[in-house]
Amino acid sequence: MALIVQKFGGSSVANAERVMNVANIVTDTYRAGNDVVVVVSAQGDTTDDLIEKANEINPRASRRERDMLLSAGEQMSIALLAMAIEKLGCPVISLLGWQAGFNTNSAYSAARIKSINTDRLNAELDKHRIVVVAGFQGKNKYDDITTLGRGGSDTSAVAIAAALHADRCQIFTDVEGVYTADPRKVENAKKLKEITYDEMLELATLGAQVLNNRSVEMAKKYNVEVEVLSSLKRVPGTIVKEVTTVEKMLVRGVTKDNDIARISIIGLPDTPGIAFKLFSVLAAKKFNVDIILQSVGRDGTKDITFTVAKDNAEETVATVLENFDIPKENIVCDTNVSKVSVVGAGMETHPGTASTMFEALYAAGINIQMIATSEIKISVLIDLDDADRAVAAVHKAFFPD
Ligand code: ASP
Ligand code: MG
C-alpha cells in the first residue's frame, strides 16, 4: 500500500463531468489499495472571475481581503469533488488549507508555506478516508487566510507530498506531460519520460506552463519525485526528479517567452559602480533582470541593455530616469521581442550546442539581438514575429525526423 498525492488543476475540474472524471481517477487509486490525498484548484476561470469581482468594487482592496475572496474558489471545488467521491461510494472528507495544517507567512497573495501540521491529515488517513485539500491557501500567525500566488496549488501538492513522505506526487493537467516544445505549435514535439528538477525549473521559468516554478523548487529541495500527467487520457506522463536515467538527451526542450521587453540605456557614464547602481535600484523593486549586455566604454560613456518582464517595462524606464541623469531619448524600450531558449543538463558536457542553435536560426534567416548562456541553458533574444519560426527551426535541429 502506498500513499499517493494527486493534484488536479482548474481545467481538470472545470465542470460537473470533469469533476466526476477526477472522482473516478481518485477512487480507482483508492480502491487499488492506496491512501490518497487530493489537492484541487478552483474550477476553470473561477480565480480570474473572483479577481474581476474584486476589481469591480475596489481595485485597491487590501491584500488580506483579496486573499479571503480568492481562496473561495478552491473551497467550492473541494466540496464538489468530495460530493462526487461520496457518490462513487468511497469515504472522503474535504479540508480547507488551514484545516489541513498549512501555516504560511503573512505575505498575502504571495505567501510562503512555513510548515504543515499533519495531525489532521494523518488522523483522516487513519480513518481510511480520501482527503481532499484546497490548494493555493493556508493561514498565517494571525489565523487569517493567505494565498500562495497564482498557480500555487502545485506547490500545495508538493508540500503535502513532502510533509507526509508520500510515495508519489502526481500533478494532473490537460496536457500529457512535459514536451520538448509546445505540442500545439511544434509538430514533432515529443513527450519526455523524465526531466531533472533543474531542467524543469528552467523550462518553468522560461514559460513552459506545465508546473509552477515554486513547486519545482520545493520538489527539488525535499527530493519529491513529481509525475506530470493528463487527467483526460490515462497514459504515463513525465517524471521530474534529481537525475534522469532513461533517454540520454543533449537538449530537453525548446521554449519561448514573449512576456519580455528589451531596455537599452545609451550614454551612461563609463565609471565603476554604474551597473551596480542600476541593477540594485531595479532589484529593490523586485524586478527580475535577465539577459544583460554592456558595451565597451568609449569617450567616457557606455551602453547597457537588458531584458525585464513586459509588465515591469514602463516602471523600469521610470526608475532609470529617476536615478540617472540622462535624457529620456537615451532609453529605448522594445516590447516586440521574444526570448527563445534551449534547455538541457547534457549540454554542460557537450560543446557545440550553441553553434547548432545559432546555425538553425541563421538558416531560417532569423537575426539574434542578444545571447545569454548558463550551464544548462542557451537563450537568444529575437524579433517577436520570428518567435514561432525560431522555436520550430531550433527544435528541428535538435530533434530531427
Ligand atoms: N486557483 C489558483 C489560480 O488560478 C491556484 C491554482 O490554480 O493553482 O491561480
Ligand atoms: Mg486556477
CSV table of C-alpha atoms and ligand atoms in Angstrom, one decimal:
chain,number,residue,atom,x,y,z
A,1,MET,CA,0.0,0.0,0.0
A,2,ALA,CA,1.3,3.4,-0.9
A,3,LEU,CA,0.5,7.0,-0.1
A,4,ILE,CA,-0.3,9.0,-3.2
A,5,VAL,CA,-0.8,12.7,-3.5
A,6,GLN,CA,-2.8,13.7,-6.6
A,7,LYS,CA,-3.3,17.3,-7.7
A,8,PHE,CA,-5.9,18.4,-10.3
A,9,GLY,CA,-5.8,21.8,-11.9
A,10,GLY,CA,-8.6,24.2,-12.8
A,11,SER,CA,-9.3,22.8,-16.2
A,12,SER,CA,-9.4,19.2,-14.8
A,13,VAL,CA,-12.3,20.1,-12.6
A,14,ALA,CA,-13.9,22.8,-14.8
A,15,ASN,CA,-17.5,21.3,-14.8
A,16,ALA,CA,-19.6,18.5,-13.3
A,17,GLU,CA,-18.4,16.0,-15.9
A,18,ARG,CA,-14.8,16.8,-15.3
A,19,VAL,CA,-15.3,16.6,-11.5
A,20,MET,CA,-16.8,13.1,-12.0
A,21,ASN,CA,-13.8,12.1,-14.1
A,22,VAL,CA,-11.5,13.2,-11.4
A,23,ALA,CA,-13.5,11.4,-8.8
A,24,ASN,CA,-13.1,8.2,-10.9
A,25,ILE,CA,-9.3,8.6,-11.1
A,26,VAL,CA,-9.1,9.2,-7.3
A,27,THR,CA,-11.4,6.3,-6.3
A,28,ASP,CA,-9.6,3.9,-8.7
A,29,THR,CA,-6.4,4.8,-7.0
A,30,TYR,CA,-8.0,4.3,-3.6
A,31,ARG,CA,-9.6,1.0,-4.5
A,32,ALA,CA,-6.3,-0.3,-5.7
A,33,GLY,CA,-5.3,-0.2,-2.0
A,34,ASN,CA,-3.7,3.2,-1.7
A,35,ASP,CA,-4.0,6.1,0.8
A,36,VAL,CA,-4.9,9.1,-1.3
A,37,VAL,CA,-4.6,12.9,-0.6
A,38,VAL,CA,-6.1,15.0,-3.4
A,39,VAL,CA,-5.3,18.7,-3.9
A,40,VAL,CA,-7.5,20.7,-6.2
A,41,SER,CA,-7.5,24.2,-7.7
A,42,ALA,CA,-10.5,26.4,-8.4
A,43,GLN,CA,-12.7,25.4,-11.3
A,44,GLY,CA,-11.8,26.7,-14.7
A,45,ASP,CA,-11.6,30.5,-14.7
A,46,THR,CA,-13.0,30.9,-11.2
A,47,THR,CA,-10.0,32.7,-9.8
A,48,ASP,CA,-9.9,35.2,-12.7
A,49,ASP,CA,-13.6,35.8,-12.2
A,50,LEU,CA,-13.1,36.5,-8.5
A,51,ILE,CA,-10.3,38.9,-9.2
A,52,GLU,CA,-12.7,40.7,-11.6
A,53,LYS,CA,-15.4,40.9,-9.0
A,54,ALA,CA,-12.9,42.4,-6.5
A,55,ASN,CA,-11.8,45.0,-9.1
A,56,GLU,CA,-15.4,46.0,-9.8
A,57,ILE,CA,-15.8,47.0,-6.2
A,58,ASN,CA,-12.3,48.2,-5.2
A,59,PRO,CA,-9.2,47.7,-7.3
A,60,ARG,CA,-7.1,48.8,-4.4
A,61,ALA,CA,-8.7,46.5,-1.9
A,62,SER,CA,-6.3,45.2,0.8
A,63,ARG,CA,-4.5,42.0,0.1
A,64,ARG,CA,-6.0,40.4,3.1
A,65,GLU,CA,-9.5,40.8,1.8
A,66,ARG,CA,-8.4,39.8,-1.7
A,67,ASP,CA,-7.0,36.5,-0.3
A,68,MET,CA,-10.2,36.0,1.6
A,69,LEU,CA,-12.1,36.2,-1.7
A,70,LEU,CA,-9.7,34.3,-3.9
A,71,SER,CA,-9.4,31.3,-1.6
A,72,ALA,CA,-13.2,30.8,-2.1
A,73,GLY,CA,-12.7,29.2,-5.5
A,74,GLU,CA,-10.8,26.2,-4.0
A,75,GLN,CA,-13.4,25.9,-1.3
A,76,MET,CA,-16.0,25.2,-3.9
A,77,SER,CA,-14.0,22.6,-5.8
A,78,ILE,CA,-13.0,20.6,-2.7
A,79,ALA,CA,-16.7,20.3,-1.7
A,80,LEU,CA,-17.8,19.4,-5.2
A,81,LEU,CA,-15.1,16.8,-5.6
A,82,ALA,CA,-15.9,15.3,-2.2
A,83,MET,CA,-19.6,15.0,-3.2
A,84,ALA,CA,-18.6,13.2,-6.4
A,85,ILE,CA,-16.4,10.8,-4.5
A,86,GLU,CA,-19.2,10.1,-2.0
A,87,LYS,CA,-21.4,9.3,-4.9
A,88,LEU,CA,-18.9,6.7,-6.1
A,89,GLY,CA,-19.2,5.1,-2.7
A,90,CYS,CA,-15.8,5.9,-1.1
A,91,PRO,CA,-15.2,7.5,2.3
A,92,VAL,CA,-14.0,11.1,1.9
A,93,ILE,CA,-13.5,14.4,3.6
A,94,SER,CA,-12.7,17.8,2.3
A,95,LEU,CA,-10.4,20.2,4.1
A,96,LEU,CA,-9.5,23.9,3.6
A,97,GLY,CA,-5.9,24.8,3.7
A,98,TRP,CA,-5.9,25.8,7.4
A,99,GLN,CA,-7.7,22.6,8.3
A,100,ALA,CA,-5.1,20.6,6.5
A,101,GLY,CA,-2.4,22.4,8.6
A,102,PHE,CA,-0.9,24.8,6.2
A,103,ASN,CA,0.9,27.6,8.1
A,104,THR,CA,2.3,30.4,5.9
A,105,ASN,CA,3.9,33.7,6.4
A,106,SER,CA,1.8,36.9,6.1
A,107,ALA,CA,2.7,37.9,2.5
A,108,TYR,CA,-0.9,38.0,1.3
A,109,SER,CA,-1.3,36.9,-2.3
A,110,ALA,CA,2.3,35.5,-2.4
A,111,ALA,CA,2.5,33.6,0.9
A,112,ARG,CA,5.2,31.1,1.6
A,113,ILE,CA,4.5,27.8,3.3
A,114,LYS,CA,6.3,27.8,6.7
A,115,SER,CA,5.1,24.4,7.9
A,116,ILE,CA,2.4,21.8,7.6
A,117,ASN,CA,0.9,20.4,10.8
A,118,THR,CA,0.0,16.9,9.5
A,119,ASP,CA,-2.0,15.8,12.6
A,120,ARG,CA,-5.4,16.2,10.9
A,121,LEU,CA,-4.3,14.8,7.6
A,122,ASN,CA,-2.9,11.7,9.3
A,123,ALA,CA,-6.0,11.3,11.5
A,124,GLU,CA,-8.2,11.3,8.4
A,125,LEU,CA,-6.0,8.9,6.6
A,126,ASP,CA,-6.0,6.6,9.6
A,127,LYS,CA,-9.8,6.5,9.2
A,128,HIS,CA,-9.2,5.3,5.7
A,129,ARG,CA,-10.7,8.4,4.2
A,130,ILE,CA,-9.7,10.0,0.9
A,131,VAL,CA,-8.7,13.5,1.9
A,132,VAL,CA,-9.5,16.4,-0.5
A,133,VAL,CA,-7.5,19.5,0.3
A,134,ALA,CA,-7.9,23.0,-1.1
A,135,GLY,CA,-4.8,24.1,-2.9
A,136,PHE,CA,-3.3,27.6,-3.1
A,137,GLN,CA,-4.1,28.6,0.5
A,138,GLY,CA,-3.1,28.5,4.2
A,139,LYS,CA,-3.3,30.6,7.3
A,140,ASN,CA,-0.8,33.0,8.9
A,141,LYS,CA,0.0,33.6,12.5
A,142,TYR,CA,-3.0,35.9,12.9
A,143,ASP,CA,-5.3,33.0,11.8
A,144,ASP,CA,-6.0,34.9,8.6
A,145,ILE,CA,-6.4,33.2,5.2
A,146,THR,CA,-3.5,33.6,2.9
A,147,THR,CA,-3.0,32.5,-0.7
A,148,LEU,CA,0.2,31.3,-2.3
A,149,GLY,CA,0.2,33.2,-5.6
A,150,ARG,CA,-1.2,32.3,-8.9
A,151,GLY,CA,-0.7,28.7,-9.8
A,152,GLY,CA,0.0,27.9,-6.2
A,153,SER,CA,-1.9,24.6,-6.0
A,154,ASP,CA,1.1,22.8,-7.5
A,155,THR,CA,3.1,23.9,-4.5
A,156,SER,CA,0.4,22.9,-2.1
A,157,ALA,CA,0.5,19.4,-3.6
A,158,VAL,CA,4.3,19.1,-3.5
A,159,ALA,CA,4.4,20.4,0.1
A,160,ILE,CA,1.9,17.8,1.3
A,161,ALA,CA,3.8,15.1,-0.5
A,162,ALA,CA,7.0,16.2,1.3
A,163,ALA,CA,5.3,16.6,4.7
A,164,LEU,CA,3.7,13.2,4.5
A,165,HIS,CA,6.6,11.5,2.8
A,166,ALA,CA,4.3,10.3,0.1
A,167,ASP,CA,5.4,7.6,-2.2
A,168,ARG,CA,4.2,9.5,-5.3
A,169,CYS,CA,3.1,13.0,-6.2
A,170,GLN,CA,1.0,13.2,-9.4
A,171,ILE,CA,0.1,16.5,-10.9
A,172,PHE,CA,-2.8,16.0,-13.4
A,173,THR,CA,-3.3,18.6,-16.0
A,174,ASP,CA,-4.7,19.0,-19.5
A,175,VAL,CA,-1.5,18.0,-21.3
A,176,GLU,CA,0.0,14.6,-21.2
A,177,GLY,CA,3.3,15.7,-19.7
A,178,VAL,CA,6.4,17.8,-20.4
A,179,TYR,CA,7.3,18.1,-24.1
A,180,THR,CA,10.4,19.0,-26.0
A,181,ALA,CA,8.4,22.0,-27.3
A,182,ASP,CA,4.8,23.2,-27.1
A,183,PRO,CA,3.0,20.3,-28.9
A,184,ARG,CA,0.2,22.7,-30.1
A,185,LYS,CA,2.8,24.7,-32.0
A,186,VAL,CA,5.6,22.3,-32.9
A,187,GLU,CA,4.7,19.2,-35.0
A,188,ASN,CA,7.4,16.8,-33.8
A,189,ALA,CA,7.4,17.8,-30.2
A,190,LYS,CA,7.8,14.7,-28.1
A,191,LYS,CA,6.8,13.8,-24.6
A,192,LEU,CA,9.7,13.3,-22.2
A,193,LYS,CA,9.8,10.3,-19.9
A,194,GLU,CA,11.9,12.1,-17.4
A,195,ILE,CA,13.4,15.5,-16.8
A,196,THR,CA,15.6,16.8,-13.9
A,197,TYR,CA,14.5,19.4,-11.4
A,198,ASP,CA,17.0,21.9,-12.8
A,199,GLU,CA,15.8,21.5,-16.4
A,200,MET,CA,12.2,21.7,-15.3
A,201,LEU,CA,12.9,24.8,-13.3
A,202,GLU,CA,14.5,26.5,-16.4
A,203,LEU,CA,11.6,25.4,-18.5
A,204,ALA,CA,9.0,26.5,-16.0
A,205,THR,CA,10.7,29.9,-15.6
A,206,LEU,CA,11.0,30.2,-19.4
A,207,GLY,CA,7.3,29.9,-19.9
A,208,ALA,CA,6.5,26.3,-20.3
A,209,GLN,CA,3.2,26.3,-18.5
A,210,VAL,CA,3.1,22.8,-17.0
A,211,LEU,CA,4.3,23.3,-13.5
A,212,ASN,CA,4.5,26.3,-11.3
A,213,ASN,CA,8.2,27.0,-10.7
A,214,ARG,CA,8.0,27.4,-7.0
A,215,SER,CA,6.6,23.9,-6.9
A,216,VAL,CA,9.6,22.6,-8.7
A,217,GLU,CA,11.9,24.5,-6.3
A,218,MET,CA,10.1,22.8,-3.4
A,219,ALA,CA,10.2,19.4,-5.1
A,220,LYS,CA,14.0,19.8,-5.6
A,221,LYS,CA,14.5,20.9,-2.0
A,222,TYR,CA,12.6,18.0,-0.5
A,223,ASN,CA,13.5,15.5,-3.2
A,224,VAL,CA,9.9,14.8,-4.1
A,225,GLU,CA,9.5,12.9,-7.4
A,226,VAL,CA,6.7,14.5,-9.3
A,227,GLU,CA,4.8,13.0,-12.2
A,228,VAL,CA,3.0,15.4,-14.6
A,229,LEU,CA,0.2,13.6,-16.5
A,230,SER,CA,-3.1,14.1,-18.1
A,231,SER,CA,-6.4,13.9,-16.3
A,232,LEU,CA,-8.2,13.1,-19.6
A,233,LYS,CA,-6.1,10.4,-21.0
A,234,ARG,CA,-4.8,7.6,-18.8
A,235,VAL,CA,-1.2,7.2,-20.1
A,236,PRO,CA,2.1,7.7,-18.3
A,237,GLY,CA,3.3,11.3,-18.0
A,238,THR,CA,6.7,12.8,-17.3
A,239,ILE,CA,8.7,12.2,-14.1
A,240,VAL,CA,10.5,15.2,-12.6
A,241,LYS,CA,13.5,14.0,-10.5
A,242,GLU,CA,17.0,14.7,-9.4
A,243,VAL,CA,18.9,12.5,-12.0
A,244,THR,CA,17.3,11.1,-15.1
A,245,THR,CA,18.1,7.5,-16.0
A,246,VAL,CA,16.3,6.9,-19.3
A,247,GLU,CA,16.7,8.8,-22.5
A,248,LYS,CA,20.2,10.4,-22.8
A,249,MET,CA,19.4,13.7,-24.3
A,250,LEU,CA,21.6,16.7,-25.0
A,251,VAL,CA,18.7,19.1,-25.2
A,252,ARG,CA,15.5,18.5,-23.3
A,253,GLY,CA,13.3,21.3,-24.6
A,254,VAL,CA,12.9,24.4,-26.7
A,255,THR,CA,10.8,27.3,-25.4
A,256,LYS,CA,9.9,30.9,-26.0
A,257,ASP,CA,8.9,33.7,-23.7
A,258,ASN,CA,7.1,36.6,-25.3
A,259,ASP,CA,6.4,38.3,-22.0
A,260,ILE,CA,9.6,40.3,-22.0
A,261,ALA,CA,10.9,43.7,-23.0
A,262,ARG,CA,14.4,44.9,-24.0
A,263,ILE,CA,15.6,48.1,-22.4
A,264,SER,CA,18.7,49.9,-23.8
A,265,ILE,CA,20.3,52.8,-21.9
A,266,ILE,CA,22.7,54.7,-24.0
A,267,GLY,CA,25.4,57.0,-22.8
A,268,LEU,CA,25.8,56.0,-19.2
A,269,PRO,CA,29.0,57.3,-17.5
A,270,ASP,CA,31.8,54.8,-18.0
A,271,THR,CA,32.8,54.8,-14.3
A,272,PRO,CA,32.9,52.0,-11.7
A,273,GLY,CA,29.6,51.3,-9.9
A,274,ILE,CA,27.2,52.2,-12.6
A,275,ALA,CA,26.0,48.6,-13.3
A,276,PHE,CA,25.8,48.1,-9.5
A,277,LYS,CA,23.6,51.2,-9.0
A,278,LEU,CA,21.4,50.4,-12.0
A,279,PHE,CA,20.7,46.8,-11.1
A,280,SER,CA,20.4,47.4,-7.4
A,281,VAL,CA,17.6,50.0,-7.9
A,282,LEU,CA,15.8,47.5,-10.1
A,283,ALA,CA,16.4,44.7,-7.6
A,284,ALA,CA,14.9,46.9,-4.9
A,285,LYS,CA,11.7,47.0,-6.9
A,286,LYS,CA,11.9,43.1,-7.2
A,287,PHE,CA,12.2,43.4,-11.0
A,288,ASN,CA,13.9,40.3,-12.4
A,289,VAL,CA,16.5,41.4,-14.9
A,290,ASP,CA,17.5,38.7,-17.3
A,291,ILE,CA,19.9,38.9,-20.3
A,292,ILE,CA,22.4,41.7,-19.7
A,293,LEU,CA,24.8,43.2,-22.2
A,294,GLN,CA,27.2,46.1,-21.6
A,295,SER,CA,29.2,47.7,-24.3
A,296,VAL,CA,32.9,48.6,-24.0
A,297,GLY,CA,33.3,52.2,-22.9
A,298,ARG,CA,34.1,54.8,-25.4
A,299,ASP,CA,34.6,58.6,-25.0
A,300,GLY,CA,33.7,58.3,-21.3
A,301,THR,CA,30.3,56.6,-21.8
A,302,LYS,CA,28.9,53.1,-22.2
A,303,ASP,CA,25.6,51.5,-23.1
A,304,ILE,CA,23.8,48.8,-21.1
A,305,THR,CA,21.0,46.7,-22.5
A,306,PHE,CA,18.9,44.1,-20.6
A,307,THR,CA,15.6,42.4,-20.5
A,308,VAL,CA,12.8,42.6,-17.9
A,309,ALA,CA,9.2,41.2,-17.8
A,310,LYS,CA,6.9,43.2,-20.0
A,311,ASP,CA,4.8,44.1,-17.0
A,312,ASN,CA,7.7,45.8,-15.4
A,313,ALA,CA,9.0,47.6,-18.5
A,314,GLU,CA,7.3,51.0,-18.0
A,315,GLU,CA,8.3,51.2,-14.4
A,316,THR,CA,11.8,50.2,-15.2
A,317,VAL,CA,12.2,53.1,-17.6
A,318,ALA,CA,10.8,55.5,-15.0
A,319,THR,CA,13.1,54.1,-12.3
A,320,VAL,CA,16.1,54.6,-14.6
A,321,LEU,CA,15.1,58.2,-15.3
A,322,GLU,CA,14.7,58.9,-11.6
A,323,ASN,CA,18.1,57.5,-10.7
A,324,PHE,CA,20.3,58.6,-13.6
A,325,ASP,CA,20.9,62.0,-15.1
A,326,ILE,CA,20.3,61.1,-18.7
A,327,PRO,CA,17.9,62.4,-21.3
A,328,LYS,CA,14.7,60.5,-22.0
A,329,GLU,CA,15.7,59.7,-25.6
A,330,ASN,CA,18.6,57.7,-24.3
A,331,ILE,CA,16.4,55.0,-23.1
A,332,VAL,CA,14.9,52.7,-25.7
A,333,CYS,CA,12.2,50.1,-24.6
A,334,ASP,CA,11.3,47.4,-27.1
A,335,THR,CA,8.4,45.1,-26.3
A,336,ASN,CA,8.4,43.5,-29.7
A,337,VAL,CA,10.9,40.8,-28.7
A,338,SER,CA,10.9,37.1,-27.7
A,339,LYS,CA,13.3,35.0,-25.8
A,340,VAL,CA,13.9,31.6,-27.3
A,341,SER,CA,15.8,29.1,-25.2
A,342,VAL,CA,17.2,25.6,-25.3
A,343,VAL,CA,17.5,23.7,-22.0
A,344,GLY,CA,19.3,20.5,-21.2
A,345,ALA,CA,21.6,19.2,-18.5
A,346,GLY,CA,23.5,17.3,-21.2
A,347,MET,CA,24.9,20.5,-22.8
A,348,GLU,CA,27.2,21.0,-19.7
A,349,THR,CA,29.5,18.3,-21.1
A,350,HIS,CA,28.8,18.8,-24.8
A,351,PRO,CA,30.4,21.7,-26.7
A,352,GLY,CA,28.6,22.7,-29.9
A,353,THR,CA,25.1,23.1,-28.6
A,354,ALA,CA,25.2,26.9,-29.1
A,355,SER,CA,26.5,26.6,-32.6
A,356,THR,CA,23.8,24.1,-33.6
A,357,MET,CA,21.2,26.6,-32.3
A,358,PHE,CA,22.8,29.6,-34.0
A,359,GLU,CA,23.1,27.7,-37.3
A,360,ALA,CA,19.4,26.8,-37.2
A,361,LEU,CA,18.5,30.4,-36.7
A,362,TYR,CA,20.8,31.6,-39.4
A,363,ALA,CA,19.4,29.0,-41.8
A,364,ALA,CA,15.9,30.4,-41.0
A,365,GLY,CA,17.1,33.9,-41.6
A,366,ILE,CA,16.5,35.0,-38.0
A,367,ASN,CA,18.6,37.7,-36.5
A,368,ILE,CA,19.9,37.3,-32.9
A,369,GLN,CA,19.8,40.5,-30.9
A,370,MET,CA,21.3,39.2,-27.6
A,371,ILE,CA,22.6,35.9,-26.3
A,372,ALA,CA,22.8,34.6,-22.7
A,373,THR,CA,24.0,31.2,-21.5
A,374,SER,CA,24.1,29.2,-18.3
A,375,GLU,CA,25.4,25.6,-17.8
A,376,ILE,CA,22.1,24.1,-18.9
A,377,LYS,CA,20.5,26.8,-21.0
A,378,ILE,CA,21.1,29.0,-24.0
A,379,SER,CA,18.8,31.9,-24.6
A,380,VAL,CA,18.6,34.3,-27.6
A,381,LEU,CA,16.6,37.4,-27.9
A,382,ILE,CA,14.9,37.8,-31.3
A,383,ASP,CA,12.1,39.7,-33.0
A,384,LEU,CA,8.7,38.7,-31.7
A,385,ASP,CA,7.4,38.0,-35.2
A,386,ASP,CA,10.1,35.3,-35.6
A,387,ALA,CA,9.4,33.5,-32.3
A,388,ASP,CA,7.3,30.6,-33.5
A,389,ARG,CA,9.5,30.0,-36.6
A,390,ALA,CA,12.6,30.1,-34.4
A,391,VAL,CA,11.3,27.5,-32.0
A,392,ALA,CA,10.3,25.2,-34.9
A,393,ALA,CA,13.7,25.6,-36.6
A,394,VAL,CA,15.7,25.1,-33.4
A,395,HIS,CA,13.6,22.2,-32.3
A,396,LYS,CA,14.1,20.5,-35.7
A,397,ALA,CA,17.9,21.0,-35.4
A,398,PHE,CA,18.0,19.1,-32.1
A,399,PHE,CA,15.1,16.7,-32.8
A,400,PRO,CA,15.3,15.7,-36.5
A,401,ASP,CA,13.0,13.2,-38.0
B,1,ASP,N1,-6.7,28.8,-8.5
B,1,ASP,C1,-5.4,29.4,-8.3
B,1,ASP,C2,-5.1,30.1,-9.6
B,1,ASP,O1,-5.8,30.1,-10.6
B,1,ASP,C3,-4.4,28.4,-7.9
B,1,ASP,C4,-4.1,27.4,-9.0
B,1,ASP,O2,-4.8,27.2,-10.0
B,1,ASP,O3,-3.1,26.7,-8.8
B,1,ASP,O4,-4.0,30.7,-9.7
B,2,MG,MG,-6.5,28.1,-11.4
